[in-house]
Coordinates of C-alpha atoms and ligand atoms in Angstrom, one line a residue:
M1385 CA 153.5 11.7 38.0
S1386 CA 149.8 11.2 37.3
N1387 CA 147.6 14.2 36.8
L1388 CA 144.4 12.9 38.5
G1389 CA 142.0 15.7 39.4
Q1390 CA 144.3 18.4 38.3
P1391 CA 142.8 21.8 37.3
E1392 CA 141.8 21.8 33.7
G1393 CA 144.4 23.7 31.7
A1394 CA 146.1 25.1 34.8
R1395 CA 149.2 24.3 36.7
I1396 CA 149.1 23.6 40.4
S1397 CA 150.4 26.6 42.4
S1398 CA 153.2 25.5 44.6
D1399 CA 152.7 28.7 46.6
A1400 CA 149.1 27.8 47.4
V1401 CA 150.1 24.2 48.3
Q1402 CA 152.7 25.7 50.7
R1403 CA 150.0 28.0 52.2
V1404 CA 147.9 24.9 52.8
R1405 CA 150.8 23.1 54.4
D1406 CA 151.5 26.1 56.6
Y1407 CA 147.8 26.4 57.7
H1408 CA 147.8 22.7 58.5
Q1409 CA 151.0 23.0 60.5
R1410 CA 149.9 26.0 62.5
T1411 CA 146.5 24.5 63.4
K1412 CA 147.9 21.4 64.9
H1413 CA 147.0 20.8 68.6
M1414 CA 149.9 19.9 70.8
P1415 CA 149.8 19.1 74.5
G1416 CA 150.1 22.5 76.2
R1417 CA 149.8 24.4 72.9
Y1418 CA 146.4 24.3 71.3
A1419 CA 145.8 25.9 67.9
P1420 CA 144.9 29.6 68.2
A1421 CA 141.3 30.1 69.3
P1422 CA 139.3 32.6 71.4
W1423 CA 140.4 32.8 75.0
E1424 CA 136.8 32.6 76.1
L1425 CA 133.5 32.2 74.4
D1426 CA 131.8 35.4 73.4
W1427 CA 128.3 34.4 74.2
A1428 CA 126.8 37.8 73.0
N1429 CA 128.0 36.9 69.5
Q1430 CA 127.1 33.2 69.5
P1431 CA 126.1 32.5 65.9
D1432 CA 122.5 31.6 65.1
P1433 CA 122.5 28.0 63.9
F1434 CA 119.6 28.6 61.6
R1435 CA 120.1 30.7 58.5
R1436 CA 117.0 32.3 57.0
F1437 CA 116.4 34.4 53.9
A1438 CA 114.0 37.2 54.6
G1439 CA 111.7 38.0 51.8
T1440 CA 111.5 34.5 50.4
S1441 CA 108.3 32.3 50.1
V1442 CA 108.7 29.4 52.4
L1443 CA 107.2 26.1 51.2
N1444 CA 106.4 23.7 54.0
L1445 CA 107.6 20.2 53.3
P1446 CA 105.4 17.3 54.5
L1447 CA 106.6 15.5 57.5
I1448 CA 106.5 11.7 57.0
T1449 CA 106.5 9.7 60.2
D1450 CA 105.6 6.4 58.6
D1451 CA 108.7 6.3 56.4
A1452 CA 108.5 2.8 54.9
T1453 CA 112.2 2.8 54.2
P1454 CA 113.9 -0.6 53.9
P1455 CA 115.9 -2.2 56.7
Y1456 CA 119.2 -0.3 57.2
D1457 CA 121.3 -3.4 56.3
Q1458 CA 119.5 -3.7 53.0
L1459 CA 121.2 -0.5 51.8
F1460 CA 124.4 -2.5 51.5
H1461 CA 122.8 -5.4 49.8
S1462 CA 120.6 -4.4 46.9
G1463 CA 119.1 -1.4 45.3
E1464 CA 115.7 -0.2 46.5
A1465 CA 113.0 0.6 44.0
G1466 CA 113.3 4.4 43.5
R1467 CA 110.5 6.6 44.8
T1468 CA 109.1 9.2 42.4
L1469 CA 110.2 12.8 43.1
T1470 CA 107.3 14.4 45.0
P1471 CA 107.1 17.0 47.8
E1472 CA 106.8 14.0 50.2
S1473 CA 109.8 12.1 49.0
L1474 CA 111.9 15.3 48.8
G1475 CA 110.8 16.2 52.3
L1476 CA 111.8 12.8 53.7
F1477 CA 115.1 13.0 51.8
L1478 CA 116.0 16.4 53.3
E1479 CA 114.8 15.4 56.8
L1480 CA 117.0 12.2 56.8
S1481 CA 120.0 14.1 55.5
L1482 CA 119.8 17.6 57.2
G1483 CA 116.7 17.7 59.3
L1484 CA 116.2 17.8 63.0
T1485 CA 116.2 14.6 65.0
A1486 CA 115.6 15.9 68.5
W1487 CA 115.8 18.8 70.9
K1488 CA 117.9 18.6 74.0
E1489 CA 117.2 20.7 77.1
I1490 CA 118.9 21.5 80.4
Q1491 CA 117.8 24.2 82.8
G1492 CA 115.8 26.1 80.2
T1493 CA 118.4 26.0 77.5
R1494 CA 117.4 24.1 74.4
W1495 CA 119.3 23.0 71.3
A1496 CA 118.5 21.0 68.2
L1497 CA 120.2 17.9 67.0
R1498 CA 120.2 17.0 63.3
S1499 CA 120.6 14.0 61.0
N1500 CA 124.1 15.3 60.2
P1501 CA 126.5 15.7 63.1
S1502 CA 128.6 18.8 63.5
S1503 CA 131.7 19.8 65.4
G1504 CA 130.5 21.5 68.6
N1505 CA 126.9 21.2 67.2
L1506 CA 127.6 24.6 65.5
H1507 CA 126.4 23.4 62.0
P1508 CA 128.3 25.5 59.6
T1509 CA 126.9 23.5 56.6
E1510 CA 123.9 25.0 54.8
G1511 CA 121.9 22.9 52.3
Y1512 CA 120.3 23.8 49.0
V1513 CA 118.3 22.0 46.3
V1514 CA 117.8 22.9 42.7
V1515 CA 114.6 21.1 41.6
P1516 CA 112.3 20.8 38.7
S1517 CA 108.6 21.7 38.8
L1518 CA 106.6 19.5 41.2
R1519 CA 103.0 19.8 42.1
R1520 CA 101.6 22.9 43.7
P1521 CA 102.9 24.8 45.6
F1522 CA 106.2 23.4 44.5
N1523 CA 105.4 24.1 40.8
N1524 CA 108.3 26.5 40.1
P1525 CA 111.6 25.0 39.1
G1526 CA 114.2 26.8 41.1
V1527 CA 116.9 27.1 43.7
Y1528 CA 115.7 26.5 47.3
H1529 CA 117.5 26.9 50.6
Y1530 CA 116.6 24.2 53.1
A1531 CA 115.5 25.5 56.5
P1532 CA 115.8 22.6 58.9
R1533 CA 113.9 24.1 61.9
E1534 CA 110.9 24.9 59.7
H1535 CA 111.4 21.8 57.5
G1536 CA 110.7 24.1 54.7
L1537 CA 112.2 25.3 51.4
E1538 CA 113.0 29.0 51.0
Q1539 CA 112.5 29.9 47.4
R1540 CA 115.7 31.8 46.5
C1541 CA 115.3 31.7 42.8
V1542 CA 112.4 30.9 40.4
L1543 CA 113.8 29.5 37.1
S1544 CA 112.0 29.6 33.8
E1545 CA 111.3 26.3 32.2
A1546 CA 113.9 27.2 29.6
A1547 CA 116.5 27.9 32.3
W1548 CA 115.7 24.6 34.0
N1549 CA 116.0 22.7 30.6
A1550 CA 119.4 24.3 30.0
L1551 CA 120.6 23.2 33.4
A1552 CA 119.2 19.7 33.2
E1553 CA 120.3 19.0 29.6
G1554 CA 120.6 15.3 29.1
W1555 CA 119.3 14.4 32.6
S1556 CA 116.6 11.9 33.2
E1557 CA 113.2 13.0 34.6
G1558 CA 113.2 13.5 38.4
T1559 CA 116.9 14.3 38.6
F1560 CA 117.8 17.3 40.8
L1561 CA 120.8 18.9 42.5
A1562 CA 121.7 19.1 46.2
G1563 CA 124.4 21.5 47.3
F1564 CA 126.3 22.5 50.4
T1565 CA 127.9 25.7 51.6
S1566 CA 129.8 26.5 54.7
V1567 CA 129.5 29.5 57.1
H1568 CA 133.0 29.4 58.5
W1569 CA 132.2 32.0 61.2
R1570 CA 129.9 29.5 62.9
E1571 CA 132.8 27.2 63.8
A1572 CA 135.4 30.0 64.1
W1573 CA 133.4 31.6 66.9
K1574 CA 134.3 28.7 69.1
Y1575 CA 137.3 27.0 67.6
G1576 CA 139.3 29.8 66.0
E1577 CA 142.0 28.9 63.4
R1578 CA 141.5 25.1 63.4
S1579 CA 137.8 25.5 62.7
Y1580 CA 138.2 25.5 58.9
R1581 CA 139.1 21.9 59.2
Y1582 CA 135.9 21.2 61.1
C1583 CA 133.8 22.9 58.5
Q1584 CA 135.3 20.6 55.9
H1585 CA 134.7 17.5 58.1
D1586 CA 131.1 18.6 58.5
V1587 CA 130.7 18.8 54.7
G1588 CA 131.9 15.2 54.5
H1589 CA 129.4 14.1 57.1
A1590 CA 126.6 16.0 55.4
L1591 CA 127.5 14.3 52.1
G1592 CA 127.4 10.9 53.9
A1593 CA 124.1 11.8 55.4
L1594 CA 122.8 12.8 51.9
F1595 CA 124.0 9.6 50.3
F1596 CA 122.4 7.3 52.9
A1597 CA 119.1 9.3 52.8
A1598 CA 119.1 8.9 49.0
A1599 CA 119.8 5.2 49.3
A1600 CA 116.9 4.8 51.7
L1601 CA 114.6 6.2 49.0
G1602 CA 116.1 4.1 46.3
W1603 CA 117.9 7.2 44.7
R1604 CA 121.4 7.4 43.4
V1605 CA 123.7 10.3 44.0
V1606 CA 126.9 11.4 42.2
I1607 CA 129.1 14.4 43.2
L1608 CA 129.7 16.8 40.3
S1609 CA 133.2 17.5 41.3
N1610 CA 134.2 18.8 37.9
L1611 CA 132.4 22.1 39.0
S1612 CA 134.5 25.0 40.2
D1613 CA 133.7 26.9 43.4
A1614 CA 132.7 29.8 41.2
Q1615 CA 130.1 27.7 39.4
V1616 CA 128.8 26.3 42.7
A1617 CA 128.5 29.9 44.0
G1618 CA 126.7 31.0 40.9
L1619 CA 124.2 28.1 41.0
L1620 CA 123.4 28.6 44.6
G1621 CA 123.4 32.4 44.5
L1622 CA 126.3 32.8 47.0
D1623 CA 127.9 35.5 44.8
R1624 CA 124.9 37.8 45.0
A1625 CA 126.6 40.2 47.3
T1626 CA 123.6 42.4 48.0
D1627 CA 121.7 39.3 49.3
F1628 CA 124.4 38.8 51.9
N1629 CA 124.9 42.5 52.8
G1630 CA 126.0 42.6 56.4
A1631 CA 125.4 38.9 56.8
E1632 CA 128.1 36.2 57.2
A1633 CA 129.2 34.8 53.9
E1634 CA 128.5 31.3 52.7
N1635 CA 131.4 29.6 51.0
P1636 CA 130.7 27.2 48.1
E1637 CA 131.5 23.6 48.8
V1638 CA 130.0 20.9 46.6
I1639 CA 127.0 20.0 44.4
A1640 CA 125.7 16.5 43.8
A1641 CA 123.2 15.2 41.3
V1642 CA 120.4 13.1 42.7
V1643 CA 118.9 10.6 40.3
T1644 CA 115.5 9.3 41.2
E1645 CA 114.8 7.1 38.1
P1646 CA 116.2 3.6 38.8
A1647 CA 117.7 2.8 35.4
A1648 CA 118.7 6.3 34.3
A1649 CA 122.3 7.2 33.5
L1650 CA 124.1 9.4 36.0
P1651 CA 124.9 12.9 34.9
H1652 CA 128.4 14.1 35.4
T1653 CA 128.0 17.8 34.8
I1654 CA 125.5 20.6 34.2
G1655 CA 124.4 22.0 30.8
K1656 CA 126.8 24.5 29.3
D1657 CA 124.3 27.4 29.5
A1658 CA 123.1 26.4 33.0
L1659 CA 124.8 29.2 34.8
A1660 CA 123.5 32.0 32.6
G1661 CA 120.0 30.6 33.0
V1662 CA 120.2 30.5 36.8
R1663 CA 121.7 34.0 36.9
S1664 CA 118.7 35.3 34.9
G1665 CA 116.2 33.7 37.2
V1666 CA 114.0 35.7 39.6
W1667 CA 115.9 35.9 42.8
A1668 CA 114.5 36.8 46.2
G1669 CA 115.7 36.9 49.8
T1670 CA 118.4 38.4 52.0
A1671 CA 120.4 36.4 54.4
N1672 CA 120.0 36.9 58.2
Q1673 CA 122.9 38.1 60.2
L1674 CA 124.0 35.2 62.5
S1675 CA 125.9 37.2 65.1
P1676 CA 125.9 41.0 65.9
A1677 CA 129.7 41.0 65.2
S1678 CA 132.2 38.4 63.9
V1679 CA 135.9 38.1 64.1
K1680 CA 138.1 37.7 61.1
W1681 CA 140.8 35.0 61.4
D1682 CA 143.6 35.7 59.0
A1683 CA 144.8 32.1 58.9
I1684 CA 141.3 31.0 57.8
A1685 CA 141.1 33.7 55.1
T1686 CA 144.5 32.6 53.8
V1687 CA 143.6 28.9 53.6
V1688 CA 140.2 29.7 52.1
E1689 CA 141.9 31.6 49.3
A1690 CA 144.5 28.9 48.8
T1691 CA 141.9 26.1 48.5
V1692 CA 139.5 27.7 46.0
K1693 CA 138.5 24.9 43.6
P1694 CA 139.0 25.4 39.9
S1695 CA 137.0 23.3 37.5
T1696 CA 138.7 19.9 37.2
A1697 CA 138.9 17.0 34.9
S1698 CA 137.2 13.8 36.0
V1699 CA 139.4 11.2 37.7
P1700 CA 139.6 7.6 36.5
L1701 CA 138.9 5.5 39.5
P1702 CA 139.3 1.7 40.2
A1703 CA 136.1 -0.2 39.2
L1704 CA 133.6 -0.8 41.9
A1705 CA 133.9 -4.3 43.6
K1706 CA 131.1 -6.6 42.6
T1707 CA 130.3 -7.6 46.2
G1708 CA 131.7 -6.7 49.5
P1709 CA 133.9 -9.3 51.2
I1710 CA 131.5 -9.8 54.1
P1711 CA 127.9 -10.9 53.7
P1712 CA 125.3 -8.5 55.1
R1713 CA 123.9 -9.1 58.6
E1714 CA 120.5 -10.8 58.6
F1715 CA 118.4 -7.8 57.9
I1716 CA 114.9 -9.2 57.8
G1717 CA 112.9 -7.3 60.5
G1718 CA 115.9 -5.1 61.4
P1719 CA 115.5 -1.4 62.1
S1720 CA 114.6 0.7 59.1
A1721 CA 117.2 2.9 57.5
A1722 CA 115.2 6.0 58.7
A1723 CA 115.2 4.7 62.2
I1724 CA 118.9 4.2 62.3
I1725 CA 119.5 7.7 60.8
R1726 CA 117.1 9.4 63.2
Q1727 CA 118.5 7.7 66.3
R1728 CA 122.2 8.6 65.4
R1729 CA 123.8 10.5 68.3
S1730 CA 127.3 11.2 69.4
A1731 CA 128.3 9.5 72.7
V1732 CA 129.4 12.1 75.3
A1733 CA 130.9 9.3 77.5
M1734 CA 131.8 5.7 77.1
D1735 CA 131.3 3.0 79.7
G1736 CA 134.7 1.4 79.6
R1737 CA 133.1 -2.1 79.5
T1738 CA 131.2 -2.7 76.2
G1739 CA 133.0 -4.5 73.5
L1740 CA 132.2 -5.9 70.1
Q1741 CA 132.4 -9.3 68.4
S1742 CA 135.2 -9.5 65.9
Q1743 CA 132.7 -10.1 63.1
A1744 CA 130.8 -6.9 63.9
F1745 CA 134.0 -5.0 64.0
F1746 CA 135.2 -6.4 60.7
R1747 CA 131.8 -5.6 59.1
M1748 CA 132.1 -2.0 60.2
L1749 CA 135.6 -1.7 58.8
Q1750 CA 134.5 -3.4 55.6
R1751 CA 131.8 -0.7 55.1
T1752 CA 134.5 2.0 55.3
L1753 CA 136.3 0.5 52.3
P1754 CA 136.2 2.5 49.1
Y1755 CA 135.1 1.4 45.7
Q1756 CA 132.4 -0.8 47.2
P1757 CA 129.0 -1.3 45.5
H1758 CA 127.0 0.5 48.2
P1759 CA 126.6 3.9 49.8
P1760 CA 128.4 6.2 50.4
W1761 CA 131.1 5.0 48.0
T1762 CA 129.1 4.7 44.9
A1763 CA 128.5 8.5 45.0
I1764 CA 132.1 9.5 45.2
D1765 CA 134.1 10.5 42.1
F1766 CA 137.4 11.0 43.9
P1767 CA 140.1 8.5 45.0
A1768 CA 140.5 7.0 48.4
R1769 CA 143.4 8.7 50.2
I1770 CA 142.8 7.8 53.9
L1771 CA 143.7 4.8 55.9
L1772 CA 142.7 4.0 59.5
S1773 CA 145.1 3.7 62.4
L1774 CA 143.1 1.7 64.9
F1775 CA 143.4 1.4 68.6
V1776 CA 141.7 -1.9 69.5
H1777 CA 140.6 -2.0 73.1
R1778 CA 137.7 -4.5 73.5
I1779 CA 137.1 -6.7 70.4
E1780 CA 136.3 -10.3 71.3
G1781 CA 138.7 -12.6 69.6
L1782 CA 141.2 -9.9 68.6
P1783 CA 144.0 -9.0 71.0
P1784 CA 144.2 -5.3 72.0
G1785 CA 146.7 -3.3 70.1
H1786 CA 147.6 -1.0 67.4
Y1787 CA 146.3 -2.0 63.9
V1788 CA 146.0 -0.4 60.5
L1789 CA 143.3 -0.7 57.8
V1790 CA 145.0 0.1 54.5
R1791 CA 141.9 1.3 52.5
D1792 CA 143.9 1.6 49.3
E1793 CA 146.1 -1.5 49.2
T1794 CA 148.2 -0.1 46.4
R1795 CA 149.7 2.3 49.1
L1796 CA 150.6 -0.5 51.5
E1797 CA 154.3 -0.6 50.8
T1798 CA 154.7 3.2 50.7
F1799 CA 152.9 3.6 54.0
R1800 CA 154.8 0.7 55.6
S1801 CA 158.1 2.1 54.6
A1802 CA 157.1 5.5 56.2
C1803 CA 156.2 3.9 59.5
N1804 CA 158.2 2.7 62.5
D1805 CA 160.3 -0.3 61.2
Q1806 CA 159.8 -2.3 64.3
F1807 CA 156.1 -2.9 63.5
A1808 CA 155.0 -6.5 63.0
W1809 CA 152.6 -6.0 60.1
V1810 CA 150.8 -9.3 60.8
H1811 CA 147.8 -9.6 58.3
V1812 CA 144.6 -10.3 60.2
I1813 CA 143.6 -12.9 57.6
E1814 CA 140.3 -13.9 59.2
S1815 CA 139.0 -10.4 58.7
G1816 CA 139.1 -10.8 54.9
L1817 CA 140.3 -7.1 54.9
P1818 CA 143.6 -5.3 54.4
L1819 CA 143.9 -5.2 58.2
Y1820 CA 147.3 -5.5 59.8
A1821 CA 148.4 -5.7 63.5
L1822 CA 151.3 -3.4 64.1
A1823 CA 151.9 -3.9 67.8
L1824 CA 149.9 -5.7 70.4
G1825 CA 149.2 -4.4 73.9
D1826 CA 146.9 -2.1 75.9
C1827 CA 146.7 1.2 74.0
R1828 CA 143.8 2.8 75.9
E1829 CA 146.0 5.4 77.5
A1830 CA 147.8 6.2 74.3
A1831 CA 144.5 6.6 72.5
T1832 CA 143.1 8.9 75.2
N1833 CA 146.3 11.0 75.3
A1834 CA 146.5 11.4 71.6
S1835 CA 142.8 12.5 71.5
C1836 CA 143.4 15.6 73.6
F1837 CA 143.0 13.5 76.7
Q1838 CA 139.4 12.7 75.9
A1839 CA 138.4 9.6 77.9
I1840 CA 135.9 8.5 75.2
A1841 CA 138.9 7.4 73.1
G1842 CA 140.1 4.9 75.6
D1843 CA 136.8 3.8 77.2
S1844 CA 135.4 2.6 73.9
A1845 CA 135.6 -0.8 72.1
F1846 CA 138.0 0.8 69.6
S1847 CA 139.1 4.2 68.5
L1848 CA 141.1 5.4 65.5
G1849 CA 142.9 8.1 63.7
M1850 CA 142.3 8.7 60.0
V1851 CA 145.6 9.2 58.3
A1852 CA 145.7 10.9 54.9
D1853 CA 148.1 10.4 52.0
F1854 CA 148.7 14.1 52.5
G1855 CA 151.7 15.3 50.5
R1856 CA 150.9 13.3 47.5
T1857 CA 147.3 14.5 47.4
L1858 CA 148.3 18.2 47.6
D1859 CA 151.1 17.8 45.0
E1860 CA 149.1 15.8 42.5
D1861 CA 145.5 17.0 42.9
G1862 CA 146.1 20.6 43.9
P1863 CA 145.6 22.6 47.1
W1864 CA 141.8 22.5 46.9
A1865 CA 142.1 18.7 47.5
Y1866 CA 142.9 19.6 51.1
R1867 CA 139.2 20.1 51.5
R1868 CA 138.4 16.8 49.8
L1869 CA 140.6 14.9 52.3
F1870 CA 138.4 16.1 55.1
W1871 CA 135.3 15.3 53.1
E1872 CA 136.6 11.7 52.8
A1873 CA 137.3 11.6 56.5
G1874 CA 133.8 12.9 57.2
L1875 CA 132.3 10.2 55.0
I1876 CA 134.2 7.5 56.8
G1877 CA 132.9 9.0 60.0
Q1878 CA 129.3 9.0 58.8
V1879 CA 129.6 5.3 58.0
L1880 CA 130.9 4.6 61.4
Y1881 CA 128.2 6.7 63.1
L1882 CA 125.4 4.7 61.4
E1883 CA 127.2 1.3 61.7
A1884 CA 127.7 1.9 65.4
E1885 CA 123.9 2.5 65.8
A1886 CA 123.1 -0.6 63.8
A1887 CA 125.5 -2.7 66.0
G1888 CA 123.8 -1.5 69.1
V1889 CA 126.6 0.8 70.3
R1890 CA 127.4 4.4 69.7
S1891 CA 130.3 6.6 68.3
T1892 CA 131.7 10.1 68.3
G1893 CA 133.8 12.0 65.8
M1894 CA 136.7 13.8 67.5
G1895 CA 138.2 16.8 65.8
C1896 CA 140.3 17.4 68.9
Y1897 CA 143.5 15.3 68.9
F1898 CA 147.3 16.0 69.1
D1899 CA 148.3 15.7 65.4
D1900 CA 152.0 14.9 65.9
Q1901 CA 151.5 12.6 68.8
V1902 CA 149.5 10.4 66.4
H1903 CA 152.3 10.6 63.9
Q1904 CA 154.8 9.6 66.6
L1905 CA 152.8 6.6 67.5
L1906 CA 153.1 5.4 63.9
G1907 CA 156.7 6.4 63.6
L1908 CA 156.0 8.9 60.8
S1909 CA 158.7 11.5 60.6
D1910 CA 157.8 13.8 57.7
H1911 CA 154.6 15.4 56.5
S1912 CA 153.8 12.9 53.8
W1913 CA 151.1 11.3 55.9
Q1914 CA 149.0 13.4 58.3
S1915 CA 146.2 12.5 60.7
L1916 CA 143.0 14.3 59.9
Y1917 CA 140.3 13.1 62.2
H1918 CA 139.7 10.8 65.1
F1919 CA 136.7 8.5 65.9
T1920 CA 135.7 6.3 68.8
V1921 CA 133.1 3.5 68.9
G1922 CA 131.7 1.8 72.0
G1923 CA 129.0 1.6 74.7
A1924 CA 127.7 5.1 75.5
V1925 CA 126.7 6.5 78.8
D1926 CA 123.9 8.9 78.5
D1927 CA 123.8 12.2 80.3
V1928 CA 120.6 11.8 82.4
R1929 CA 120.4 15.5 83.2
L1930 CA 119.4 16.2 79.7
A1931 CA 115.7 16.1 78.7
T1932 CA 114.9 15.0 75.1
H1933 CA 112.0 16.4 73.0
S1934 CA 110.8 15.3 69.7
A1935 CA 112.3 16.9 66.6
Y1936 CA 109.2 18.6 65.1
A1937 CA 106.7 19.0 67.9
H1938 CA 107.0 22.7 67.3
L1939 CA 105.4 22.3 63.9
S1940 CA 101.8 21.2 63.7
R1941 CA 101.7 19.6 60.4
S1942 CA 102.1 16.2 58.9
E1943 CA 100.5 16.7 55.5
P1944 CA 101.6 18.7 52.5
S1945 CA 100.5 22.3 52.8
Ligands
FMN423 C1 134.0 17.1 62.8 C2 133.5 16.8 64.2 C3 134.4 16.9 65.3 C4 133.9 16.5 66.5 N1 134.8 16.6 67.6 C5 134.4 16.2 68.8 C6 135.3 16.0 69.9 O1 136.5 16.3 69.7 N2 134.9 15.6 71.1 C7 133.5 15.3 71.3 O2 133.2 14.9 72.4 N3 132.6 15.4 70.3 C8 133.0 15.8 69.1 N4 132.1 15.8 68.0 C9 130.7 15.4 68.2 C10 129.8 16.7 68.2 O3 129.9 17.4 69.4 C11 128.4 16.3 67.9 O4 128.3 15.8 66.6 C12 127.4 17.4 68.1 O5 127.3 17.8 69.4 C13 126.0 17.1 67.6 O6 125.5 16.0 68.3 P1 125.0 14.7 67.5 O7 126.2 14.1 66.8 O8 124.5 13.7 68.6 O9 124.0 15.1 66.6 C14 132.6 16.1 66.7 C15 131.7 16.0 65.6 C16 132.2 16.3 64.4 C17 131.2 16.2 63.2

């Protein structure tokens, strides 16, 4: 057995792996038996979607409307010249990854949409940056919390130059950190036990949003997945109990390094004295309470404890492909990367008519393949463990049916032998992809039924389940890798969200699906492979009752403050 990604110097706890398996099993939706969740929504305790830290200085980031980002398709083609790290470029980066994209309104109720999607629009993911000294008023190196409504940085910690240098040991100039945390309660308020899964999906989407925003600025990103949760918590101040007194906790998720100098080497960790330096910084701020009262879900507490990440050794991955198998679409004059990112929305209904050309479909799938020389895959330092089980409804030139995209071809035979032995496994050679037809026929009803009866799964051009190499990942990489599987699913989802917009259609992530029904459709009989996420892509029908307002009309600024 390989030991890829195993905890450094520690053995994987089979007890913790079992607790993860138990959590996964008990949070499966089944027709007539959904995972435990509140009977009704407790509106008086609806969590505030915006975390703020009282007592911090808030530095307004500039709002850049004329973004000058390259055409979206160019992100897959060649590297952009990197922008210098300034308050303007940092502001655009955060807006395109975590900022607001619009406000929606109906009958006096308003809610914000963001560059990153979120299950139920509840946004459990909080974003942080740890940056060097920039020009005034951003002249303190430090740890900052991003406040998307204000498009501002809350200064949580001012670092001395010595502490910054200890953190950034060996990094090129202009390199900084971006980190994510999860407030589990925000999702649990609505979705109960299953919501821990959605928090992890959302981290994956936020990572994807971050990687594409960086690419649009010519920046490169690499996840620092050797770091333990304890290190992430220390760097972002999550373990400062008095700062969260009475407020809902933030759980550490992941930190990535963002490199702004084009030719610089990518860092793979932080300086050895980094944490001590950050802890000795000047901290400020206390977290706001998001709900008057919150409910503790024991199943979530158990899986949180079982999936705590230790520091891990880096994982040897296959080399990146030199080029993708499909040439990019003509991108001259195409919409800018920023335009595609800002227009991204989830479809709430599909028209049941719109299809896609097979070339467009193949291109979308190609961009979900791992180890490719373009975002988001260049930023990942973990192996691909998810394949796509596709329900093709309306793809011109491709008969409707059940297909599979085997993203890691080395697992083809293992997966095949786990599936229904009646499947045809006909290679779709013209796709140039590891795409196989399992069974032809109309699967709109099967897709809808398996997706908790959501019509968007059958009324689309295609929908899919993301099936994870589940047992192997937990056994080989440890229980924390349960989270990583959802991050990978979220990343694939973020690619599909942007690809759908670029192809003139729309998509939606679906956390609601009947797990074992998906497994039955594939003929999977044990828990080795598990479906972790659904997605649908097609022609959207807008809800005309909703009014749309611009993202930042409530702020009257466009220039640096
Ligand atoms: C992890 C995840 C699960 C989701 N599950 C569903 C779902 O089951 N059904 C659905 O209609 N939308 C689902 N959505 C879409 C969200 O409702 C949507 O992202 C949110 O309302 C914000 O809207 P936006 O994506 O247009 O920004 C999901 C999104 C995510 C990220």
